Short mmCIF file of C-alpha atoms in Angstrom, two decimals:
data_model
loop_
_atom_site.label_atom_id
_atom_site.label_comp_id
_atom_site.label_asym_id
_atom_site.label_seq_id
_atom_site.Cartn_x
_atom_site.Cartn_y
_atom_site.Cartn_z
CA MET A 3 110.27 -43.85 50.25
CA ALA A 4 108.14 -41.24 51.98
CA ALA A 5 108.65 -38.83 49.10
CA ARG A 6 107.39 -41.37 46.62
CA ARG A 7 104.25 -41.98 48.69
CA TRP A 8 103.53 -38.29 48.85
CA ARG A 9 103.91 -38.00 45.11
CA ARG A 10 101.44 -40.89 44.50
CA ALA A 11 98.94 -39.36 46.88
CA LEU A 12 99.17 -35.99 45.11
CA ARG A 13 98.69 -37.67 41.74
CA GLY A 14 95.58 -39.49 43.05
CA LEU A 15 94.13 -36.23 44.40
CA CYS A 16 94.79 -34.48 41.09
CA GLY A 17 93.11 -37.31 39.14
CA ALA A 18 90.06 -37.20 41.40
CA ALA A 19 89.78 -33.43 41.06
CA LEU A 20 90.07 -33.71 37.27
CA PHE A 21 87.33 -36.37 37.21
CA LEU A 22 85.00 -34.25 39.33
CA SER A 23 85.55 -31.19 37.14
CA GLN A 24 84.78 -33.16 33.97
CA LEU A 25 81.65 -34.59 35.59
CA SER A 26 80.39 -31.12 36.52
CA VAL A 27 80.97 -29.90 32.97
CA LEU A 28 79.03 -32.82 31.52
CA SER A 29 76.14 -32.33 33.93
CA GLY A 30 75.97 -28.64 33.00
CA ARG A 31 75.72 -29.49 29.31
CA ALA A 32 72.93 -31.98 29.96
CA GLY A 33 70.99 -29.37 31.95
CA SER A 34 71.31 -26.85 29.16
CA LEU A 35 70.05 -29.43 26.65
CA MET A 36 67.03 -30.21 28.86
CA THR A 37 66.11 -26.55 29.23
CA THR A 38 66.41 -26.08 25.47
CA LYS A 39 64.08 -29.00 24.82
CA LEU A 40 61.60 -27.81 27.36
CA SER A 41 61.59 -24.31 25.96
CA GLN A 42 60.79 -25.51 22.45
CA PRO A 43 57.16 -26.58 23.16
CA GLN A 44 56.58 -23.33 24.99
CA SER A 45 57.81 -21.36 22.02
CA THR A 46 55.68 -23.52 19.70
CA LEU A 47 52.66 -22.93 21.92
CA ALA A 48 53.35 -19.23 21.90
CA LYS A 49 53.57 -19.30 18.11
CA SER A 50 50.26 -21.17 17.84
CA LEU A 51 48.60 -18.72 20.16
CA THR A 52 50.01 -15.84 18.19
CA SER A 53 48.85 -17.32 14.90
CA THR A 54 45.38 -17.98 16.33
CA SER A 55 45.05 -14.46 17.59
CA THR A 56 46.15 -13.05 14.26
CA ASN A 57 43.69 -15.27 12.38
CA ALA A 58 40.68 -14.26 14.50
CA PRO A 59 40.15 -10.92 12.74
CA TYR A 60 40.38 -12.75 9.41
CA PHE A 61 37.46 -15.02 10.31
CA LYS A 62 35.48 -12.04 11.54
CA ALA A 63 36.11 -10.31 8.24
CA LEU A 64 34.77 -13.34 6.39
CA GLU A 65 31.62 -13.33 8.51
CA SER A 66 31.04 -9.65 7.88
CA THR A 67 31.27 -10.12 4.10
CA GLU A 68 28.57 -12.80 3.95
CA ILE A 69 25.58 -11.81 1.79
CA PRO A 70 22.28 -11.74 3.75
CA PRO A 71 19.45 -13.94 2.40
CA TYR A 72 17.13 -11.00 1.69
CA VAL A 73 19.47 -9.77 -1.08
CA THR A 74 18.16 -12.49 -3.42
CA ASN A 75 14.74 -10.77 -3.42
CA CYS A 76 16.15 -7.29 -4.10
CA PRO A 77 16.59 -6.38 -7.78
CA SER A 78 20.02 -4.91 -8.50
CA ASN A 79 20.23 -1.32 -9.80
CA GLY A 80 16.46 -0.92 -9.84
CA LEU A 81 14.49 2.09 -8.65
CA CYS A 82 14.76 2.50 -4.89
CA SER A 83 11.10 3.46 -4.59
CA ARG A 84 10.06 0.14 -6.14
CA LEU A 85 12.14 -2.12 -3.93
CA PRO A 86 10.30 -4.73 -1.88
CA PRO A 87 9.83 -3.75 1.78
CA ASP A 88 12.30 -6.42 2.91
CA CYS A 89 15.08 -4.55 1.09
CA MET A 90 14.70 -1.26 2.98
CA THR A 91 14.31 0.22 6.43
CA CYS A 92 11.81 3.05 6.88
CA ASN A 93 10.99 5.41 9.71
CA THR A 94 7.41 4.55 10.59
CA ASN A 95 5.14 7.56 10.93
CA TYR A 96 2.16 6.40 12.99
CA SER A 97 0.87 9.96 13.29
CA CYS A 98 -0.31 10.00 9.68
CA ILE A 99 -4.00 10.42 8.89
CA TYR A 100 -5.76 7.16 8.07
CA GLY A 101 -6.59 6.79 4.39
CA LYS A 102 -4.38 9.73 3.36
CA THR A 103 -1.13 9.56 1.41
CA ALA A 104 1.92 9.86 3.67
CA THR A 105 5.65 10.23 2.94
CA PHE A 106 8.16 7.99 4.70
CA ASP A 107 11.95 8.34 4.88
CA CYS A 108 13.65 5.07 3.95
CA LYS A 109 17.17 3.66 3.62
CA VAL A 110 18.34 0.59 1.72
CA LYS A 111 19.70 -2.33 3.70
CA PRO A 112 23.36 -3.40 3.41
CA HIS A 113 24.42 -5.08 0.14
CA VAL A 114 21.38 -3.62 -1.68
CA HIS A 115 22.04 -1.31 -4.64
CA CYS A 116 19.37 0.89 -6.22
CA VAL A 117 19.15 4.10 -8.25
CA ASP A 118 16.87 7.11 -8.54
CA GLU A 119 15.01 8.44 -11.61
CA ASN A 120 18.29 9.90 -12.94
CA ASN A 121 20.03 6.51 -12.72
CA GLN A 122 22.16 7.75 -9.81
CA GLU A 123 22.89 5.33 -7.01
CA GLN A 124 21.41 6.37 -3.69
CA GLU A 125 20.91 5.01 -0.20
CA ASN A 126 18.40 7.41 1.35
CA PHE A 127 15.08 8.06 -0.38
CA THR A 128 11.37 8.64 0.30
CA ILE A 129 8.30 6.63 -0.60
CA ASN A 130 4.60 7.54 -0.69
CA MET A 131 1.97 5.14 0.58
CA THR A 132 -1.52 5.17 2.00
CA CYS A 133 -1.68 5.49 5.77
CA GLN A 134 -3.25 2.18 6.82
CA PHE A 135 -2.29 -1.06 8.50
CA CYS A 136 -1.57 -4.16 6.46
CA TRP A 137 -4.66 -6.03 7.66
CA GLN A 138 -6.79 -3.11 6.39
CA LEU A 139 -5.63 -3.49 2.78
CA ALA A 140 -7.88 -4.58 -0.06
CA THR A 141 -8.13 -8.31 -0.63
CA SER A 142 -6.20 -7.96 -3.90
CA ASP A 143 -3.14 -6.60 -2.04
CA TYR A 144 -2.37 -9.76 -0.06
CA VAL A 145 -2.36 -13.54 -0.52
CA CYS A 146 -3.89 -15.91 2.04
CA THR A 147 -3.73 -19.63 2.63
CA ASN A 148 -6.69 -21.75 1.56
CA SER A 149 -8.51 -24.35 3.60
CA THR A 150 -9.97 -27.56 2.19
CA ASN A 151 -11.54 -28.73 5.46
CA CYS A 152 -14.40 -26.28 5.88
CA MET A 153 -17.82 -26.49 4.22
CA THR A 154 -18.54 -23.77 1.69
CA VAL A 155 -22.17 -24.76 1.27
CA SER A 156 -23.56 -24.29 4.76
CA CYS A 157 -25.87 -21.97 6.61
CA PRO A 158 -24.49 -19.82 8.07
CA ARG A 159 -21.51 -19.82 5.74
CA GLN A 160 -18.42 -21.12 7.51
CA ARG A 161 -15.16 -19.26 8.04
CA TYR A 162 -11.61 -20.47 8.62
CA ASN A 163 -8.39 -19.04 10.10
CA ALA A 164 -6.06 -17.99 7.28
CA THR A 165 -2.52 -16.61 7.29
CA CYS A 166 -2.18 -13.68 4.89
CA THR A 167 1.00 -12.15 3.42
CA VAL A 168 1.15 -8.71 1.77
CA ARG A 169 2.40 -8.62 -1.82
CA ASP A 170 5.96 -7.38 -2.35
CA HIS A 171 5.08 -4.15 -4.16
CA ILE A 172 2.57 -3.03 -1.50
CA HIS A 173 3.68 -0.85 1.45
CA CYS A 174 1.69 -0.64 4.67
CA LEU A 175 2.00 -0.18 8.42
CA GLY A 176 2.42 -2.98 10.94
CA ASN A 177 3.14 -6.66 10.34
CA ARG A 178 3.16 -7.85 6.74
CA VAL A 179 2.03 -11.34 7.82
CA PHE A 180 -1.21 -11.41 9.78
CA PRO A 181 -4.10 -13.80 10.57
CA LYS A 182 -7.57 -13.26 9.18
CA MET A 183 -10.96 -14.97 9.25
CA LEU A 184 -12.09 -15.75 5.70
CA TYR A 185 -15.09 -17.47 4.16
CA CYS A 186 -14.59 -20.97 2.82
CA ASN A 187 -14.04 -20.55 -0.91
CA TRP A 188 -12.26 -23.63 -2.22
CA THR A 189 -13.52 -25.74 -5.11
CA GLY A 190 -13.29 -29.43 -5.87
CA GLY A 191 -13.65 -29.00 -9.64
CA TYR A 192 -17.43 -29.46 -9.94
CA LYS A 193 -19.19 -27.35 -12.58
CA TRP A 194 -22.57 -25.82 -11.88
CA SER A 195 -23.58 -26.02 -15.55
CA THR A 196 -22.84 -29.77 -15.69
CA ALA A 197 -24.81 -30.46 -12.51
CA LEU A 198 -27.81 -28.47 -13.78
CA ALA A 199 -27.74 -30.21 -17.19
CA LEU A 200 -27.66 -33.65 -15.55
CA SER A 201 -30.50 -32.66 -13.21
CA ILE A 202 -32.72 -31.61 -16.14
CA THR A 203 -31.97 -34.54 -18.47
CA LEU A 204 -31.09 -37.51 -16.23
CA GLY A 205 -32.27 -36.24 -12.87
CA GLY A 206 -34.90 -38.98 -12.67
CA PHE A 207 -32.11 -41.56 -12.48
CA GLY A 208 -30.13 -39.61 -9.86
CA ALA A 209 -27.31 -38.67 -12.27
CA ASP A 210 -27.04 -35.17 -10.80
CA ARG A 211 -26.67 -36.48 -7.26
CA PHE A 212 -24.11 -39.07 -8.34
CA TYR A 213 -22.10 -36.36 -10.10
CA LEU A 214 -22.06 -34.22 -6.95
CA GLY A 215 -20.83 -37.16 -4.84
CA GLN A 216 -24.13 -37.68 -3.00
CA TRP A 217 -24.46 -41.44 -3.46
CA ARG A 218 -27.27 -42.10 -1.01
CA GLU A 219 -29.53 -39.45 -2.54
CA GLY A 220 -28.60 -40.71 -6.00
CA LEU A 221 -29.61 -44.25 -5.14
CA GLY A 222 -32.84 -42.96 -3.61
CA LYS A 223 -33.74 -41.09 -6.80
CA LEU A 224 -32.73 -44.06 -8.96
CA PHE A 225 -34.95 -46.61 -7.23
CA SER A 226 -37.87 -44.18 -6.78
CA PHE A 227 -37.70 -42.93 -10.39
CA GLY A 228 -36.91 -39.44 -9.20
CA GLY A 229 -39.57 -39.53 -6.50
CA LEU A 230 -42.13 -40.01 -9.28
CA GLY A 231 -40.85 -36.83 -10.87
CA ILE A 232 -41.40 -34.59 -7.86
CA TRP A 233 -37.88 -35.05 -6.46
CA THR A 234 -36.46 -34.38 -9.92
CA LEU A 235 -38.23 -31.03 -10.24
CA ILE A 236 -37.19 -30.01 -6.74
CA ASP A 237 -33.53 -30.85 -7.46
CA VAL A 238 -33.60 -28.79 -10.66
CA LEU A 239 -34.71 -25.78 -8.65
CA LEU A 240 -32.25 -26.40 -5.78
CA ILE A 241 -29.26 -26.90 -8.08
CA GLY A 242 -30.34 -23.97 -10.25
CA VAL A 243 -30.25 -21.53 -7.31
CA GLY A 244 -27.02 -23.09 -5.95
CA TYR A 245 -28.55 -24.44 -2.73
CA VAL A 246 -27.45 -28.02 -3.49
CA GLY A 247 -23.73 -28.29 -4.11
CA PRO A 248 -20.89 -30.84 -4.07
CA ALA A 249 -20.84 -33.31 -1.22
CA ASP A 250 -17.31 -32.24 -0.15
CA GLY A 251 -18.61 -28.75 0.62
CA SER A 252 -16.64 -27.02 -2.13
CA LEU A 253 -17.86 -24.31 -4.49
CA TYR A 254 -18.84 -24.74 -8.12
CA ILE A 255 -16.36 -23.67 -10.77
#
């Protein structure tokens, strides 16, 4: 009887040991599966970081190949010496003698293509221009904004602040956009010849003053019959010499 009990006890111990060993094996497999799953996002993150870092130079390359806006104003395969100033970079020589012709070393900007007299493409070239600042140029070499608020017919003649821009084919020193005080020179479309003709023929009825937009003076001449002719003669002289002009202060055409 004792032998049988010992045998049952040994069998129970063996079964328990077998169960514990199987449990440890299963727990080991589950741990390996968990570590595998956890490692996958890390590897994916590493791949995304790697792909991002490899794509960065590609975006930089795209940015470097963008065409600057000034290229649209630069004629392709034209003479380098005739390029607009915005298409080139020149070494400014401020030691030149004012009013004399000076030579400047220039280089085309990126993405600009030009040729010399022999139709050979070049990047470095020289240009000749008069040694003077842009604001010292002749009035025909720049374009300025007009003002319609100042009176052109006034004493003394009024001026206004204008913003002037040098024409593309003109080279000069300093800023190509500069402010300048100019005389009022805009016109409202009134003709001097028409005003003078109305003053001579129908001036007694105030037609000349009505035409120039001076309604009060026109009504005064109308109801006074041209100041009994005296006002009519005076207006003929004043309009003839240009002293009386449009009411809006503009110039005659």
